[in-house]
Short mmCIF file of C-alpha atoms in Angstrom, two decimals:
data_model
loop_
_atom_site.label_atom_id
_atom_site.label_comp_id
_atom_site.label_asym_id
_atom_site.label_seq_id
_atom_site.Cartn_x
_atom_site.Cartn_y
_atom_site.Cartn_z
CA UNK A 1 146.07 129.30 -41.48
CA UNK A 2 145.28 130.61 -37.99
CA UNK A 3 141.85 131.23 -36.59
CA UNK A 4 140.20 131.32 -33.20
CA UNK A 5 136.77 131.50 -31.63
CA UNK A 6 136.35 135.13 -32.69
CA UNK A 7 136.90 134.09 -36.29
CA UNK A 8 133.98 131.68 -36.20
CA UNK A 9 131.83 134.49 -34.85
CA UNK A 10 132.67 136.38 -38.04
CA UNK A 11 131.50 133.73 -40.49
CA UNK A 12 129.33 135.30 -43.18
CA UNK A 13 126.15 133.34 -43.83
CA UNK A 14 123.96 135.59 -45.96
CA UNK A 15 126.27 135.80 -48.98
CA UNK A 16 126.52 132.00 -49.42
CA UNK A 17 122.73 131.73 -49.14
CA UNK A 18 122.30 134.24 -51.97
CA UNK A 19 124.86 132.36 -54.08
CA UNK A 20 123.10 129.05 -53.45
CA UNK A 21 119.80 130.58 -54.51
CA UNK A 22 121.33 131.87 -57.75
CA UNK A 23 122.89 128.49 -58.44
CA UNK A 24 119.54 126.73 -58.01
CA UNK A 25 117.98 129.19 -60.47
CA UNK A 26 120.84 128.40 -62.81
CA UNK A 27 120.21 124.65 -62.61
CA UNK A 28 116.56 125.20 -63.50
CA UNK A 29 117.49 127.49 -66.39
CA UNK A 30 120.09 125.06 -67.76
CA UNK A 31 117.59 122.21 -67.49
CA UNK A 32 115.09 124.26 -69.51
CA UNK A 33 117.66 125.32 -72.10
CA UNK A 34 119.00 121.81 -72.72
CA UNK A 35 115.62 120.00 -72.75
CA UNK A 36 114.23 118.36 -75.87
CA UNK A 37 111.21 120.21 -77.34
CA UNK A 38 107.89 119.41 -75.65
CA UNK A 39 105.01 118.42 -77.92
CA UNK A 40 102.16 118.48 -75.42
CA UNK A 41 101.74 114.72 -75.61
CA UNK A 42 103.82 114.16 -72.49
CA UNK A 43 101.23 113.16 -69.89
CA UNK A 44 103.13 111.35 -67.18
CA UNK A 45 105.99 112.47 -64.97
CA UNK A 46 108.23 109.88 -66.61
CA UNK A 47 107.48 111.20 -70.09
CA UNK A 48 108.32 114.74 -69.02
CA UNK A 49 111.57 113.60 -67.40
CA UNK A 50 112.53 111.74 -70.58
CA UNK A 51 112.75 115.10 -72.40
CA UNK A 52 115.27 116.47 -69.95
CA UNK A 53 119.03 116.14 -70.34
CA UNK A 54 120.45 115.78 -66.85
CA UNK A 55 124.02 115.17 -68.02
CA UNK A 56 124.71 118.89 -68.42
CA UNK A 57 122.98 119.75 -65.14
CA UNK A 58 124.89 116.98 -63.38
CA UNK A 59 128.21 118.28 -64.65
CA UNK A 60 127.30 121.78 -63.50
CA UNK A 61 126.47 120.36 -60.05
CA UNK A 62 129.89 118.69 -59.95
CA UNK A 63 131.54 122.00 -60.78
CA UNK A 64 129.53 123.63 -57.99
CA UNK A 65 130.74 120.98 -55.53
CA UNK A 66 134.33 121.66 -56.59
CA UNK A 67 133.67 125.39 -56.26
CA UNK A 68 132.20 124.89 -52.80
CA UNK A 69 135.35 123.08 -51.69
CA UNK A 70 137.46 125.92 -53.10
CA UNK A 71 135.25 128.44 -51.30
CA UNK A 72 135.77 126.77 -47.92
CA UNK A 73 139.50 126.38 -48.49
CA UNK A 74 139.97 130.03 -49.44
CA UNK A 75 137.83 131.13 -46.50
CA UNK A 76 140.13 129.30 -44.10
CA UNK A 77 143.29 130.81 -45.61
CA UNK A 78 144.04 134.25 -44.16
CA UNK A 79 143.56 136.72 -47.03
CA UNK A 80 146.50 138.80 -45.78
CA UNK A 81 148.84 136.06 -46.95
CA UNK A 82 148.29 137.19 -50.55
CA UNK A 83 149.72 140.63 -49.80
CA UNK A 84 152.96 138.95 -48.73
CA UNK A 85 153.27 136.66 -51.75
CA UNK A 86 151.88 139.13 -54.29
CA UNK A 87 154.82 138.51 -56.66
CA UNK A 88 153.92 134.80 -56.81
CA UNK A 89 150.28 135.64 -57.45
CA UNK A 90 151.23 138.06 -60.24
CA UNK A 91 153.70 135.60 -61.78
CA UNK A 92 151.12 132.81 -61.70
CA UNK A 93 148.53 135.06 -63.34
CA UNK A 94 150.79 136.23 -66.15
CA UNK A 95 152.10 132.68 -66.55
CA UNK A 96 148.60 131.29 -67.04
CA UNK A 97 147.85 133.88 -69.69
CA UNK A 98 151.12 133.20 -71.47
CA UNK A 99 150.28 129.51 -71.40
CA UNK A 100 147.22 130.36 -73.47
CA UNK A 101 149.33 132.36 -75.93
CA UNK A 102 151.48 129.31 -76.71
CA UNK A 103 149.01 126.44 -76.24
CA UNK A 104 145.55 128.02 -76.29
CA UNK A 105 142.75 127.28 -78.73
CA UNK A 106 140.72 129.93 -80.53
CA UNK A 107 136.94 130.31 -80.32
CA UNK A 108 135.03 133.20 -81.88
CA UNK A 109 138.25 134.99 -82.74
CA UNK A 110 139.58 134.85 -79.16
CA UNK A 111 142.53 132.67 -78.21
CA UNK A 112 141.50 132.03 -74.64
CA UNK A 113 140.94 128.33 -74.01
CA UNK A 114 143.10 125.36 -73.09
CA UNK A 115 141.67 121.97 -74.03
CA UNK A 116 141.87 119.45 -71.21
CA UNK A 117 140.86 116.56 -73.44
CA UNK A 118 141.34 115.73 -77.12
CA UNK A 119 137.76 116.56 -78.15
CA UNK A 120 137.73 119.97 -76.49
CA UNK A 121 134.57 119.18 -74.52
CA UNK A 122 136.39 119.99 -71.27
CA UNK A 123 138.26 123.29 -71.32
CA UNK A 124 139.99 125.75 -69.04
CA UNK A 125 139.72 129.51 -69.52
CA UNK A 126 142.67 131.03 -67.59
CA UNK A 127 141.50 134.62 -68.09
CA UNK A 128 138.62 133.86 -65.70
CA UNK A 129 141.00 132.69 -62.97
CA UNK A 130 143.48 135.52 -63.48
CA UNK A 131 140.77 138.08 -62.69
CA UNK A 132 141.19 137.17 -59.03
CA UNK A 133 144.99 137.36 -59.27
CA UNK A 134 144.69 140.88 -60.71
CA UNK A 135 142.31 141.92 -57.94
CA UNK A 136 144.59 140.57 -55.19
CA UNK A 137 147.78 142.14 -56.55
CA UNK A 138 146.25 145.53 -57.35
CA UNK A 139 144.46 145.62 -53.98
CA UNK A 140 147.82 145.07 -52.27
CA UNK A 141 149.48 148.01 -54.07
CA UNK A 142 146.46 150.29 -53.69
CA UNK A 143 146.27 149.53 -49.96
CA UNK A 144 149.99 150.06 -49.28
CA UNK A 145 150.05 153.70 -50.30
CA UNK A 146 147.97 156.76 -49.33
CA UNK A 147 147.05 157.51 -52.97
CA UNK A 148 147.82 161.19 -52.53
CA UNK A 149 150.35 161.48 -55.37
CA UNK A 150 150.42 160.27 -58.93
CA UNK A 151 153.39 157.99 -58.22
CA UNK A 152 151.36 156.19 -55.56
CA UNK A 153 149.16 154.69 -58.27
CA UNK A 154 152.00 153.51 -60.51
CA UNK A 155 152.78 150.13 -58.85
CA UNK A 156 149.14 149.02 -59.08
CA UNK A 157 148.86 150.37 -62.62
CA UNK A 158 152.05 148.55 -63.62
CA UNK A 159 150.74 145.20 -62.38
CA UNK A 160 147.45 145.85 -64.12
CA UNK A 161 149.10 146.72 -67.44
CA UNK A 162 151.29 143.60 -67.29
CA UNK A 163 148.17 141.44 -67.21
CA UNK A 164 146.10 143.49 -69.65
CA UNK A 165 148.86 143.44 -72.28
CA UNK A 166 148.65 139.65 -72.57
CA UNK A 167 144.85 139.73 -72.70
CA UNK A 168 144.87 142.28 -75.51
CA UNK A 169 147.31 140.11 -77.45
CA UNK A 170 144.71 137.34 -77.28
CA UNK A 171 142.04 139.77 -78.56
CA UNK A 172 139.88 138.90 -75.55
CA UNK A 173 138.05 142.24 -75.61
CA UNK A 174 135.09 141.34 -73.40
CA UNK A 175 137.21 139.93 -70.57
CA UNK A 176 139.61 142.88 -70.86
CA UNK A 177 136.76 145.27 -70.15
CA UNK A 178 135.88 143.27 -67.02
CA UNK A 179 139.46 143.73 -65.80
CA UNK A 180 139.35 147.46 -66.53
CA UNK A 181 136.07 147.94 -64.64
CA UNK A 182 137.32 146.00 -61.62
CA UNK A 183 140.62 147.90 -61.50
CA UNK A 184 139.07 151.35 -61.96
CA UNK A 185 136.46 150.53 -59.32
CA UNK A 186 139.13 149.48 -56.82
CA UNK A 187 141.27 152.50 -57.62
CA UNK A 188 138.36 154.87 -57.10
CA UNK A 189 137.36 153.23 -53.79
CA UNK A 190 140.99 153.35 -52.62
CA UNK A 191 140.97 157.13 -52.87
CA UNK A 192 142.79 157.67 -56.19
CA UNK A 193 141.99 161.18 -57.40
CA UNK A 194 139.80 161.45 -60.47
CA UNK A 195 142.42 163.50 -62.32
CA UNK A 196 144.89 160.62 -61.95
CA UNK A 197 142.33 158.14 -63.27
CA UNK A 198 141.67 160.57 -66.11
CA UNK A 199 145.39 160.69 -66.90
CA UNK A 200 145.52 156.90 -67.12
CA UNK A 201 142.42 156.99 -69.28
CA UNK A 202 144.09 159.40 -71.71
CA UNK A 203 147.23 157.24 -71.74
CA UNK A 204 145.10 154.20 -72.49
CA UNK A 205 143.29 156.04 -75.27
CA UNK A 206 146.61 157.13 -76.79
CA UNK A 207 147.86 153.56 -76.71
CA UNK A 208 144.67 152.36 -78.40
CA UNK A 209 145.20 154.86 -81.23
CA UNK A 210 148.82 153.73 -81.60
CA UNK A 211 147.79 150.05 -81.56
CA UNK A 212 145.05 150.69 -84.13
CA UNK A 213 147.37 152.22 -86.72
CA UNK A 214 150.64 150.44 -85.93
CA UNK A 215 150.17 147.14 -84.09
CA UNK A 216 146.90 145.75 -85.46
CA UNK A 217 146.27 144.05 -88.77
CA UNK A 218 143.19 144.42 -90.96
CA UNK A 219 141.51 141.35 -89.43
CA UNK A 220 141.93 142.64 -85.89
CA UNK A 221 140.59 146.08 -86.80
CA UNK A 222 137.63 144.50 -88.58
CA UNK A 223 136.82 142.40 -85.53
CA UNK A 224 136.84 145.42 -83.21
CA UNK A 225 134.58 147.38 -85.56
CA UNK A 226 132.14 144.48 -85.65
CA UNK A 227 132.36 144.15 -81.88
CA UNK A 228 131.47 147.72 -81.01
CA UNK A 229 129.42 148.83 -84.03
CA UNK A 230 127.50 145.72 -85.04
CA UNK A 231 127.34 144.09 -81.60
CA UNK A 232 129.32 141.07 -82.75
CA UNK A 233 130.50 139.13 -85.75
CA UNK A 234 128.77 137.02 -88.37
CA UNK A 235 125.70 135.24 -87.06
CA UNK A 236 125.74 137.18 -83.78
CA UNK A 237 123.54 139.91 -85.24
CA UNK A 238 120.89 137.32 -86.08
CA UNK A 239 121.38 135.79 -82.64
CA UNK A 240 120.69 139.16 -81.03
CA UNK A 241 117.44 139.65 -82.95
CA UNK A 242 116.28 136.18 -81.96
CA UNK A 243 117.28 136.81 -78.34
CA UNK A 244 115.15 139.96 -78.17
CA UNK A 245 112.22 138.15 -79.78
CA UNK A 246 112.37 135.23 -77.34
CA UNK A 247 112.64 137.53 -74.31
CA UNK A 248 109.60 139.47 -75.52
CA UNK A 249 107.64 136.26 -76.05
CA UNK A 250 107.83 135.55 -72.33
CA UNK A 251 105.48 138.43 -71.60
CA UNK A 252 104.65 139.35 -68.02
CA UNK A 253 104.48 135.94 -66.34
CA UNK A 254 106.28 133.74 -68.87
CA UNK A 255 105.26 130.61 -70.76
CA UNK A 256 105.93 128.35 -67.80
CA UNK A 257 107.96 125.18 -67.43
CA UNK A 258 107.89 122.58 -70.21
CA UNK A 259 105.72 124.74 -72.48
CA UNK A 260 104.99 123.51 -75.99
CA UNK A 261 106.99 125.24 -78.72
CA UNK A 262 109.33 127.09 -76.37
CA UNK A 263 111.98 128.67 -78.58
CA UNK A 264 114.67 128.19 -75.96
CA UNK A 265 114.32 124.43 -76.52
CA UNK A 266 114.41 124.42 -80.34
CA UNK A 267 118.05 125.44 -80.87
CA UNK A 268 116.62 128.76 -82.02
CA UNK A 269 119.46 130.44 -80.12
CA UNK A 270 122.65 128.31 -80.27
CA UNK A 271 124.30 127.30 -76.95
CA UNK A 272 121.66 129.20 -75.03
CA UNK A 273 122.73 127.49 -71.81
CA UNK A 274 125.94 129.53 -71.67
CA UNK A 275 126.09 133.22 -72.63
CA UNK A 276 122.35 133.57 -73.41
CA UNK A 277 120.91 131.74 -70.40
CA UNK A 278 118.99 134.88 -69.42
CA UNK A 279 116.84 134.36 -72.52
CA UNK A 280 115.63 130.98 -71.23
CA UNK A 281 114.72 132.54 -67.88
CA UNK A 282 112.85 135.42 -69.56
CA UNK A 283 110.84 133.14 -71.84
CA UNK A 284 109.93 130.70 -69.08
CA UNK A 285 109.23 133.10 -66.21
CA UNK A 286 108.61 136.38 -68.01
CA UNK A 287 109.06 139.85 -66.59
CA UNK A 288 108.25 138.62 -63.09
CA UNK A 289 111.02 136.03 -63.15
CA UNK A 290 113.53 138.50 -64.58
CA UNK A 291 112.64 141.06 -61.94
CA UNK A 292 113.10 138.53 -59.14
CA UNK A 293 116.48 137.52 -60.57
CA UNK A 294 117.60 141.15 -60.71
CA UNK A 295 116.48 141.68 -57.11
CA UNK A 296 118.57 138.69 -56.00
CA UNK A 297 121.57 140.05 -57.88
CA UNK A 298 121.00 143.45 -56.26
CA UNK A 299 121.05 141.76 -52.86
CA UNK A 300 124.31 140.03 -53.79
CA UNK A 301 125.99 143.31 -54.77
CA UNK A 302 124.56 145.20 -51.79
CA UNK A 303 125.80 142.54 -49.40
CA UNK A 304 129.31 142.78 -50.87
CA UNK A 305 129.20 146.56 -50.60
CA UNK A 306 128.09 146.30 -46.97
CA UNK A 307 130.85 143.83 -46.13
CA UNK A 308 133.45 146.07 -47.76
CA UNK A 309 132.18 149.15 -45.92
CA UNK A 310 132.40 147.34 -42.59
CA UNK A 311 135.92 146.03 -43.23
CA UNK A 312 138.46 148.24 -41.47
CA UNK A 313 141.48 146.69 -43.22
CA UNK A 314 141.96 148.54 -46.52
CA UNK A 315 143.46 145.55 -48.32
CA UNK A 316 140.51 143.35 -47.38
CA UNK A 317 137.99 146.02 -48.31
CA UNK A 318 139.58 146.52 -51.75
CA UNK A 319 139.46 142.78 -52.42
CA UNK A 320 135.72 142.85 -51.82
CA UNK A 321 135.25 146.01 -53.90
CA UNK A 322 137.20 144.50 -56.79
CA UNK A 323 135.07 141.35 -56.76
CA UNK A 324 131.91 143.42 -56.42
CA UNK A 325 132.73 145.52 -59.50
CA UNK A 326 133.68 142.36 -61.39
CA UNK A 327 130.29 140.79 -60.70
CA UNK A 328 128.45 144.04 -61.41
CA UNK A 329 129.91 144.26 -64.90
CA UNK A 330 129.33 140.55 -65.58
CA UNK A 331 125.65 140.94 -64.74
CA UNK A 332 125.19 144.20 -66.66
CA UNK A 333 127.09 143.03 -69.75
CA UNK A 334 125.48 139.58 -69.97
CA UNK A 335 121.91 140.79 -69.58
CA UNK A 336 122.63 143.90 -71.64
CA UNK A 337 123.88 141.93 -74.63
CA UNK A 338 120.73 139.77 -74.70
CA UNK A 339 118.55 142.86 -75.07
CA UNK A 340 120.84 144.77 -77.44
CA UNK A 341 122.24 147.53 -75.23
CA UNK A 342 125.73 145.98 -75.00
CA UNK A 343 127.96 144.22 -77.56
CA UNK A 344 127.77 140.43 -77.68
CA UNK A 345 130.66 138.90 -75.73
CA UNK A 346 131.48 135.63 -74.05
CA UNK A 347 130.75 137.09 -70.62
CA UNK A 348 128.67 134.56 -68.60
CA UNK A 349 125.93 135.29 -66.08
CA UNK A 350 127.45 134.63 -62.63
CA UNK A 351 126.39 131.39 -60.91
CA UNK A 352 123.76 130.73 -63.61
CA UNK A 353 125.45 130.22 -66.99
CA UNK A 354 126.77 126.77 -67.82
CA UNK A 355 130.54 126.61 -67.53
CA UNK A 356 132.98 125.11 -65.07
CA UNK A 357 135.80 127.65 -65.08
CA UNK A 358 133.57 130.64 -64.48
CA UNK A 359 131.49 128.90 -61.80
CA UNK A 360 134.52 127.69 -59.84
CA UNK A 361 136.19 131.09 -60.21
CA UNK A 362 133.04 132.85 -59.00
CA UNK A 363 132.91 130.52 -56.01
CA UNK A 364 136.59 131.24 -55.35
CA UNK A 365 135.77 134.96 -55.38
CA UNK A 366 133.12 134.35 -52.73
CA UNK A 367 135.70 132.38 -50.75
CA UNK A 368 138.03 135.40 -50.75
CA UNK A 369 135.23 137.62 -49.46
CA UNK A 370 134.41 135.12 -46.73
CA UNK A 371 138.10 135.02 -45.80
CA UNK A 372 138.15 138.78 -45.28
CA UNK A 373 135.19 138.49 -42.94
CA UNK A 374 136.36 135.27 -41.28
CA UNK A 375 139.85 136.49 -40.42
CA UNK A 376 138.83 139.94 -39.22
CA UNK A 377 140.41 140.57 -35.82
CA UNK A 378 138.28 143.58 -35.04
CA UNK A 379 135.31 143.37 -32.75
CA UNK A 380 132.39 141.73 -34.50
CA UNK A 381 130.15 144.25 -36.26
CA UNK A 382 126.55 143.44 -36.92
CA UNK A 383 125.67 143.60 -40.60
CA UNK A 384 121.96 142.86 -40.40
#
């Protein structure tokens, strides 16, 4: 962990400000989603506060504090260290996923959680953490070679397949797609020729056909059909219809805070504070609020793209690109599933959805980006 005066000149400030703004929006949205229904008889400030459940918001704030500590720690660690210990990073990632295979609990048909207490109220989702391990390892292999020949891509592809194989065994389809998007995005930005990516795509398609007819059982095939054709399983179709209705009810400017009869506060959409938190924002703040949120997310992605473009070290740039594509898909998939253009998955909205593992992992991702900027030895380049 070495840094000097030049490093402190390279501290990135804008990205953390954007993240903090998104987190504050998330706290407001979670407060709205977990509040008891308002009747209109609440007249005093105390009566309004009595309807709010601050236990969930408080826990989310604790997770953010933990994530902030992780962000600072990862910023101070030179990101180039990970290229030297890539085998440990890969082993830790695969090990975490295998831990889920043997000891994980199943939710919604996906075996992806480890219970940290007997009731299951506190859980760990290793697949969220391993996203960063995949990005680091694949960035190392993609940066080490010129990507001029097909064999140059094989080491990165091998590491990627090793991780994806365990995820597919867990039937974690949504998270698997996040991994695929991040890897393909990094590969493309590293200079891998499109025909090579196409070859891997064909190989992947061939494997899917083989898995469909040989490896999968009837239950697994049924779940995939429901996932892609019906947008989900069981009650998820009803949940989608309700989600679209609640989003539409927000109109242009929204119903406002603490509105009477707000559907986001009537358990109309189960666990809205997690995967469907965007619905609460749309109902409360309407089209205007949704547009502002999308603008902030656009600034987040643009800032990452700008940082990657200005990073002269290929390994560091690919780390940022991988994280950028990861966040891009999270945002598109989460919002898309609430309005019916994407299948319903357990993909959270970054920095906004309730959930400790995803929030801390997202903060860790920001820490890696800050590390790339912080430990740059090149002459400082102005980004604004």
